[in-house]
XYZ file of C-alpha atoms in Angstrom:
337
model
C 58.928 75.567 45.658
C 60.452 77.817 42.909
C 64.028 79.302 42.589
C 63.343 82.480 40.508
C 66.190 84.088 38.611
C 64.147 87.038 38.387
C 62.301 85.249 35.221
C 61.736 81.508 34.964
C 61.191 79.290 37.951
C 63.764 76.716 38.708
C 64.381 74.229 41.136
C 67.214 72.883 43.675
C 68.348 70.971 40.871
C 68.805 74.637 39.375
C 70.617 75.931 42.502
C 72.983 72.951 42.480
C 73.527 74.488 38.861
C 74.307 77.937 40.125
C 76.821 76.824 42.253
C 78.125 75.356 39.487
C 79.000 78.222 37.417
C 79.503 81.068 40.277
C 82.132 78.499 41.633
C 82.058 79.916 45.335
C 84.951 79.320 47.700
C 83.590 80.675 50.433
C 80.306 81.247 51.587
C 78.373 83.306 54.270
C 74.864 82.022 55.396
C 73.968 85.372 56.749
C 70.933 84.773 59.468
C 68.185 87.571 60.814
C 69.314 89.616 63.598
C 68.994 87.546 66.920
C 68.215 84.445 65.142
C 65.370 82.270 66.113
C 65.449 78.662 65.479
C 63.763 79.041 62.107
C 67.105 80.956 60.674
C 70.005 79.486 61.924
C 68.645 75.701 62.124
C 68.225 76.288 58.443
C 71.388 77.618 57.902
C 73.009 74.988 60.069
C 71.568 72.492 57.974
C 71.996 74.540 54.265
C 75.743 74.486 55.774
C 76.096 70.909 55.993
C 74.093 70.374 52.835
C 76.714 72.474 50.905
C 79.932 70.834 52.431
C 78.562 67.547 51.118
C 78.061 68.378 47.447
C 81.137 70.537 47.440
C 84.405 69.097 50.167
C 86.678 72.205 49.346
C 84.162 74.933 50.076
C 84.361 76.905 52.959
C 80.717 77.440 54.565
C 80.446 80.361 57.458
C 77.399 81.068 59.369
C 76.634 84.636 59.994
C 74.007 85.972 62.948
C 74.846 89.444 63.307
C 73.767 90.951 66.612
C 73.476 87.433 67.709
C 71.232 84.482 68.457
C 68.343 84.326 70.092
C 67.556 82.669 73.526
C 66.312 79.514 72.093
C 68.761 79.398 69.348
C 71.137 79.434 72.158
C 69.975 76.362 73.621
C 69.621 74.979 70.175
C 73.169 76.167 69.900
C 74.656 74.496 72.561
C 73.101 71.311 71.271
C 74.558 71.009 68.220
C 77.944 71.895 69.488
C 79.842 72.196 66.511
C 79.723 74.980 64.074
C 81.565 78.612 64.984
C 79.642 81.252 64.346
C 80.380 85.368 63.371
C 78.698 88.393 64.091
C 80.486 90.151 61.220
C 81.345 89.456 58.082
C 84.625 90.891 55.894
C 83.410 91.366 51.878
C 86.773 90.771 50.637
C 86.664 86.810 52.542
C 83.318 85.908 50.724
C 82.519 85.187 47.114
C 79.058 84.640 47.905
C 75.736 85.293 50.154
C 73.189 82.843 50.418
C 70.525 85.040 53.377
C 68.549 82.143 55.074
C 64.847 83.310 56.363
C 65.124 87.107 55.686
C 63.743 88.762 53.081
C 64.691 92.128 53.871
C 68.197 93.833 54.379
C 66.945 95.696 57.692
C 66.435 92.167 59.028
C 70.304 91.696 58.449
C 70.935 94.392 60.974
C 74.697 95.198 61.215
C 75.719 93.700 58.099
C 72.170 94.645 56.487
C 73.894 97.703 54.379
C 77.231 95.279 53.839
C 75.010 92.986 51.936
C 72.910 95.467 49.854
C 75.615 97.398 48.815
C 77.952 95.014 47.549
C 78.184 93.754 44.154
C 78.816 89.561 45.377
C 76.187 87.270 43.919
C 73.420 86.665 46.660
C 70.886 83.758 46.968
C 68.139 84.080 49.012
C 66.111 80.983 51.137
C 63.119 82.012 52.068
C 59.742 81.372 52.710
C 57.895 85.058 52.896
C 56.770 86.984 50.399
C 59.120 88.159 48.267
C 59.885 92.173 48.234
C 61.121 94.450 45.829
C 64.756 95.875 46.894
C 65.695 92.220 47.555
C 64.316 90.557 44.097
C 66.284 93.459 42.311
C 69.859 92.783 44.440
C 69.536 88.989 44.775
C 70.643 86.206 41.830
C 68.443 83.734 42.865
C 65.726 83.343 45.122
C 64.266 79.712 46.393
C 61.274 80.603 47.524
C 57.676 78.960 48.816
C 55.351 81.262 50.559
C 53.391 78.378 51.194
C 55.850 76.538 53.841
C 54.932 76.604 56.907
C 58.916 77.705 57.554
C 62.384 77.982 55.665
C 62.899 74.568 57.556
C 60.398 73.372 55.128
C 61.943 74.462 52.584
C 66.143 73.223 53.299
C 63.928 69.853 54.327
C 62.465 69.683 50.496
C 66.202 70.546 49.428
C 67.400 67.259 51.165
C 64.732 65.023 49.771
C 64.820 66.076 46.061
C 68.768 66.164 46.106
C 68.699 62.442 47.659
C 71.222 63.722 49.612
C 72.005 62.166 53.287
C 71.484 64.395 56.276
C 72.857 63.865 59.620
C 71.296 63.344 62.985
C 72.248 66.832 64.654
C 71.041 68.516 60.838
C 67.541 66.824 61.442
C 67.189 67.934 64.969
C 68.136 71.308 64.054
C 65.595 71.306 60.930
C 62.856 69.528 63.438
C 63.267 72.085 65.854
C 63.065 75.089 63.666
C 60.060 73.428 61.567
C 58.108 72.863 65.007
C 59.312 76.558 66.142
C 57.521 78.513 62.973
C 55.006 76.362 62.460
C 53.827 77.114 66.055
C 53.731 73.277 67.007
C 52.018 72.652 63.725
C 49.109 75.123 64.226
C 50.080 76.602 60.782
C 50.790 73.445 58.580
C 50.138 71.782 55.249
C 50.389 68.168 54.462
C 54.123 68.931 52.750
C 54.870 70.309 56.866
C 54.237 66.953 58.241
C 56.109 65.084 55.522
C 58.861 67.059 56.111
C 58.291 66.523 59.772
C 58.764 62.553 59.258
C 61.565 62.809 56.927
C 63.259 64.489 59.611
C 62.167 61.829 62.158
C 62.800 59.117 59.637
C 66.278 60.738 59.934
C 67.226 61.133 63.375
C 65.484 64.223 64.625
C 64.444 63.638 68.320
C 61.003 65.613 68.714
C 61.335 64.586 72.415
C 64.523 66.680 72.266
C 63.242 69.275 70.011
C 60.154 70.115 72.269
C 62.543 70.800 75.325
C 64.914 73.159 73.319
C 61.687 75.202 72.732
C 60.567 74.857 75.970
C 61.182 78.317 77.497
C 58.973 79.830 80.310
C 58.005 83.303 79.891
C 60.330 85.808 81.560
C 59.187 88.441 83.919
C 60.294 91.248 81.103
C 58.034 89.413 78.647
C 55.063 89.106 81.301
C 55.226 92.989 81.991
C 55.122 93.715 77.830
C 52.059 91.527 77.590
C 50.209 93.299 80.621
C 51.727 96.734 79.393
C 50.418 96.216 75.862
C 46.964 95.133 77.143
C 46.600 98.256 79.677
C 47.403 100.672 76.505
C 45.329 98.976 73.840
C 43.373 101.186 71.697
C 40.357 98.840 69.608
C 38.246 99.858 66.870
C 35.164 98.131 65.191
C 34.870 97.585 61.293
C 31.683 95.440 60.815
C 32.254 92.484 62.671
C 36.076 92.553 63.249
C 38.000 94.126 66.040
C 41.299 95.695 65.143
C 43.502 96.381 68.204
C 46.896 98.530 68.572
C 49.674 99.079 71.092
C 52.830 99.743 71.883
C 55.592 98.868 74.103
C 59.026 99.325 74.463
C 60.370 95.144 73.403
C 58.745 91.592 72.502
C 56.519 93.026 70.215
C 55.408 89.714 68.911
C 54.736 88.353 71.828
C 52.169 91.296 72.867
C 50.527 90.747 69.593
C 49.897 87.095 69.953
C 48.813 88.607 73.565
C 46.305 90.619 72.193
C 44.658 87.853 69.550
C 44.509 85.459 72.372
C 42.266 88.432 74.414
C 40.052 88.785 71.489
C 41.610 91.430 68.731
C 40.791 89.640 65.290
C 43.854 91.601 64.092
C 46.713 93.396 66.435
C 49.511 95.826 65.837
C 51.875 96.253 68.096
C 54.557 99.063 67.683
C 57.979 98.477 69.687
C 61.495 100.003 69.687
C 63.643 103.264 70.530
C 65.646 104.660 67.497
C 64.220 101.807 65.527
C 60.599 101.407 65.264
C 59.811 97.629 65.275
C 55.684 96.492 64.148
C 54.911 93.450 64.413
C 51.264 92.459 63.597
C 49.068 88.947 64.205
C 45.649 87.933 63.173
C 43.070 85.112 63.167
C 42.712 82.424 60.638
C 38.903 83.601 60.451
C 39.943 86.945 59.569
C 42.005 86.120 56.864
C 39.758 83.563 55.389
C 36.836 86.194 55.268
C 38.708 88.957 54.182
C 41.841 87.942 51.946
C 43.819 90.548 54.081
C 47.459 89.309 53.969
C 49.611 90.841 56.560
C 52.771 90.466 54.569
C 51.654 91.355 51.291
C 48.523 94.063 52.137
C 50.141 95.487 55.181
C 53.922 95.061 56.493
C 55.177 95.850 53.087
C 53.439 99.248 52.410
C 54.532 100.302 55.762
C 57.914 98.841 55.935
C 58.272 101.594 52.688
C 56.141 104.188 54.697
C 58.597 104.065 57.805
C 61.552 103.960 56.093
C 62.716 100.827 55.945
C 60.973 97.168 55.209
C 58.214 94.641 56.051
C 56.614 91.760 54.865
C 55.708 87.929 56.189
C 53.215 85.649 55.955
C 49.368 86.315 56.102
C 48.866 85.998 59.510
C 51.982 86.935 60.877
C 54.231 89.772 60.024
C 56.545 92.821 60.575
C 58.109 96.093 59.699
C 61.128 97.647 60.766
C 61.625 101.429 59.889
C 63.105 104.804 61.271
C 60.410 108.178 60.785
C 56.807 108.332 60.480
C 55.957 106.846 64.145
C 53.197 108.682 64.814
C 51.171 108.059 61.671
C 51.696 104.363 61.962
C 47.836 103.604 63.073
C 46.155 106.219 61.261
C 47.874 104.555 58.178
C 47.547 100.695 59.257
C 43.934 102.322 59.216
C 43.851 103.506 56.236
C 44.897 100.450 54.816
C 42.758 97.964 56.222
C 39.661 100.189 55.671
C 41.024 100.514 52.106
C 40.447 96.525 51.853
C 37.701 94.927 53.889
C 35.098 98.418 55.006
């Protein structure tokens, strides 16, 4: 983990320290639009790790356009913590955006944070991208968590600082959510899993706020995205694209679980969405990273911003739909033909 003041790495110690001298009095944890469990579990638990160090400072939680359906349930669970949609500049001394690493992601108040001139900290655990290193202050980052639950986890154990029951299950639940039930883990994942446990966190509990059975919206994207795939062959990989209208992630998965070694899915009206999976095989062999080789050149190329991890990632833009695959293409050909 490394907190990078656009120079030398630092660590929470470090943050503590930049606290310190901005001397907030009121800060918003600004989540991803329609926040999964990844985004505002860690800001519900960044929340309660700030009112500890600091009694007099007022802590807000952001999720603009909303949480998402899990997040609800999550939500409902932890029961006490209001939450805003919007955000007024003149009420906040500081921004502190919690799994997002790109002002698109923001949505609504995207533009609101960019623009303004109050100090902004950044929690994340993709790669890092260019407009947001050159706005932010800080940035505590580890593209090698499995989630920014991870991360606010490692916060709580080098601070020595106690964490509550409900912040543990909320943590828990968002480390099992991005890790995909531990399919992507390293050995710090499950040590932050048993802290957490160690702490309070009920798995039991945590595995039936993420229980959700497919809706019959998300079944007909999957079967829509299969009918219109398009695959092509380069050497021994299969590349696959489609599109549909929403739950563009969820068609991609879709599509690696029918055989695509790497799928990209392109979703939305006014706002193009691309969201883009591949194998652990194909990443191994090839070094392509999704984030860093893909979602970020065409986040720029669509008019907006991408990134992730390497075998998981998006892009959210507004022109240039129709040259999406012939430059996802050109990309990948670019790196492993």
């Amino acid at each position: 983990m490394k907190l990078i003041e656009v120079g030398p790495s630092m660590g929470v110690n470090d943050l503590v320290g930049v606290f310190n001298r901005l001397s907030p009095r009121k800060v918003a944890l600004t989540c991803h639009h329609n926040a999964d469990p990844d985004s505002f579990g860690s800001a519900y638990a960044i929340r309660e790790f700030l009112n500890k160090l600091y009694e007099d400072l007022n802590v807000f939680i952001v999720v603009p356009e909303g949480l998402s359906s899990v997040s609800k349930r999550l939500f409902s669970i932890l029961g006490d913590v209001n939450i805003l949609e919007n955000v007024e500049v003149d009420e906040i001394d500081l921004f502190i955006m919690v799994d997002s690493i790109s002002f698109i992601q923001l949505g609504s108040i995207g533009t609101v944070v960019k623009d303004s001139n109050i100090p902004l900290i950044v929690i994340d655990h993709h790669e890092p991208i260019e407009e947001t290193v050159h706005r932010a202050t800080y940035i505590l980052s580890d593209t090698g968590a499995s989630s920014t639950a991870e991360i606010v986890t490692d916060m709580y154990r080098e601070f020595n600082l106690d964490i509550s029951k409900k912040s543990s299950l909320a943590l828990l639940t968002a480390l099992i959510y991005d890790s995909k039930r531990f399919s992507f883990a390293s050995y710090k994942t499950f040590e932050a899993a048993s802290f957490l446990l160690r702490h309070g966190g009920d798995y039991s509990l945590a595995l039936s706020i993420l229980s959700e059975p497919m809706d019959i919206s998300e079944k007909i994207a999957r079967l829509k995205g299969a009918q219109r795939l398009k695959f092509f062959r380069i050497n021994k990989w299969l590349i696959s694209f489609s599109n549909v209208s929403s739950f563009e992630a969820s068609v991609a998965r879709a599509l690696i679980e029918l055989g695509s070694d790497l799928s990209i899915v392109i979703g939305g009206d006014d706002e193009i969405r691309v969201s883009a999976r591949s194998t652990e095989a194909f990443y191994k062999e090839t070094n392509f990273h999704l984030g860093r080789d893909l979602m970020i050149p065409l986040g720029a190329f669509i008019g907006g911003s991408g990134g992730g991890h390497s075998l998981a990632a998006g892009a959210n833009g507004y022109k240039n739909r129709d040259m999406i695959q012939d430059f996802c293409m050109n990309l990948i050909l670019s790196k492993i033909s």
